[in-house]
Structure formats: C-alpha cells, structure tokens
C-alpha positions in Angstrom: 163.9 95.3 -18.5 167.1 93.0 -19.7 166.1 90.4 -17.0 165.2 92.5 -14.0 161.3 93.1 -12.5 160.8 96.9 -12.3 157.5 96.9 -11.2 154.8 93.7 -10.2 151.1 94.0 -10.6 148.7 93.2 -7.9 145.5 93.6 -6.7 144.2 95.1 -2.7 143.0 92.9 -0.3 139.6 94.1 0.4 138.2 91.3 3.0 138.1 92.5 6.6 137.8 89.0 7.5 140.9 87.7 5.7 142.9 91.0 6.7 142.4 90.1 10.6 143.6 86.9 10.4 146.7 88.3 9.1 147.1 91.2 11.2 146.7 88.3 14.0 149.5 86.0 12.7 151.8 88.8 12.2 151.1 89.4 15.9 151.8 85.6 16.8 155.1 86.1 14.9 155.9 88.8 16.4 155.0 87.8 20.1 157.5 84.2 19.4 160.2 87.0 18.0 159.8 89.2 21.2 159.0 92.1 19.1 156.1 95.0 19.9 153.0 93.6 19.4 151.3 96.3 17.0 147.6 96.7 18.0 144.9 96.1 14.8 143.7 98.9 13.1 140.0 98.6 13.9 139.0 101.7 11.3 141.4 100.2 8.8 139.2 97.1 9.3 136.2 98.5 9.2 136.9 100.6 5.9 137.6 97.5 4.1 134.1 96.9 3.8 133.0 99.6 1.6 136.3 99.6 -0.3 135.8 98.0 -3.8 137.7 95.7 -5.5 141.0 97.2 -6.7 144.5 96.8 -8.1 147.2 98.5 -9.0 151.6 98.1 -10.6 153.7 99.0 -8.1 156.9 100.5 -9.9 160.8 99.7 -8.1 162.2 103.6 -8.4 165.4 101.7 -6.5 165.0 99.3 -9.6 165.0 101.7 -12.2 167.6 103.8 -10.7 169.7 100.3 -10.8 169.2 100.2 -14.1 169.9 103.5 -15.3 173.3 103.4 -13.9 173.4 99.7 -15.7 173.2 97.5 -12.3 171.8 94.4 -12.4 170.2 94.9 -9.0 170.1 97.9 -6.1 173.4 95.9 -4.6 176.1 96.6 -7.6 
C-alpha cells in the first residue's frame, strides 16, 4: 500500500532436521553473546514430522495502523 509491505507471504518450516540446526546456531549465538542458552523444544521437534507442508500471509496490524494515520512507517 503506496510503497509500504503490510503483510509478507511465507511458508512453515516443516523439517525437524533443518529446524535443529537452527535452534543450535541460535544457541552458538547466543552462548558468544552471553545470553541464556534456551534449551530445544524436543516435542516441538518431534511434531514437525507429522506436520504437513504449510504456509501462510502474515499481516503488520503496526503497519496498517501506520498507514491509517498516513505514516510511512511505525516510527513517524
């Protein structure tokens, strides 16, 4: 709308696999940060599996909100 992304399309990751390598880099990041380490979410994991493949729009409401006061972004 006039320039600005209200909303972006994507689709679920549905790999266990791929998901644990990212859970695990986030933790690697987060251990050279010296954040809290969060610990995997083994039945998140594990429901991946039977999940099928999925996707979805996820809609900015800060975005719209924005633009109905006729912002160009959530910062005006």
């Amino acid at each position: 709308v006039h320039g600005v992304e209200v909303a972006n399309g994507f689709d679920e990751l549905t790999d266990p696999v791929e998901q644990r390598a990212r859970f695990r880099k986030d933790q690697t990041i987060r251990q050279a940060q010296g954040l809290p380490i969060w610990p995997i979410d083994e039945a998140f994991l594990k429901s991946l599996a039977s999940m099928p493949e999925c996707c979805g729009v996820a809609v900015g409401l800060d975005r719209l909100f924005a633009l109905s006061q006729d912002k160009q972004n959530c910062l005006d």
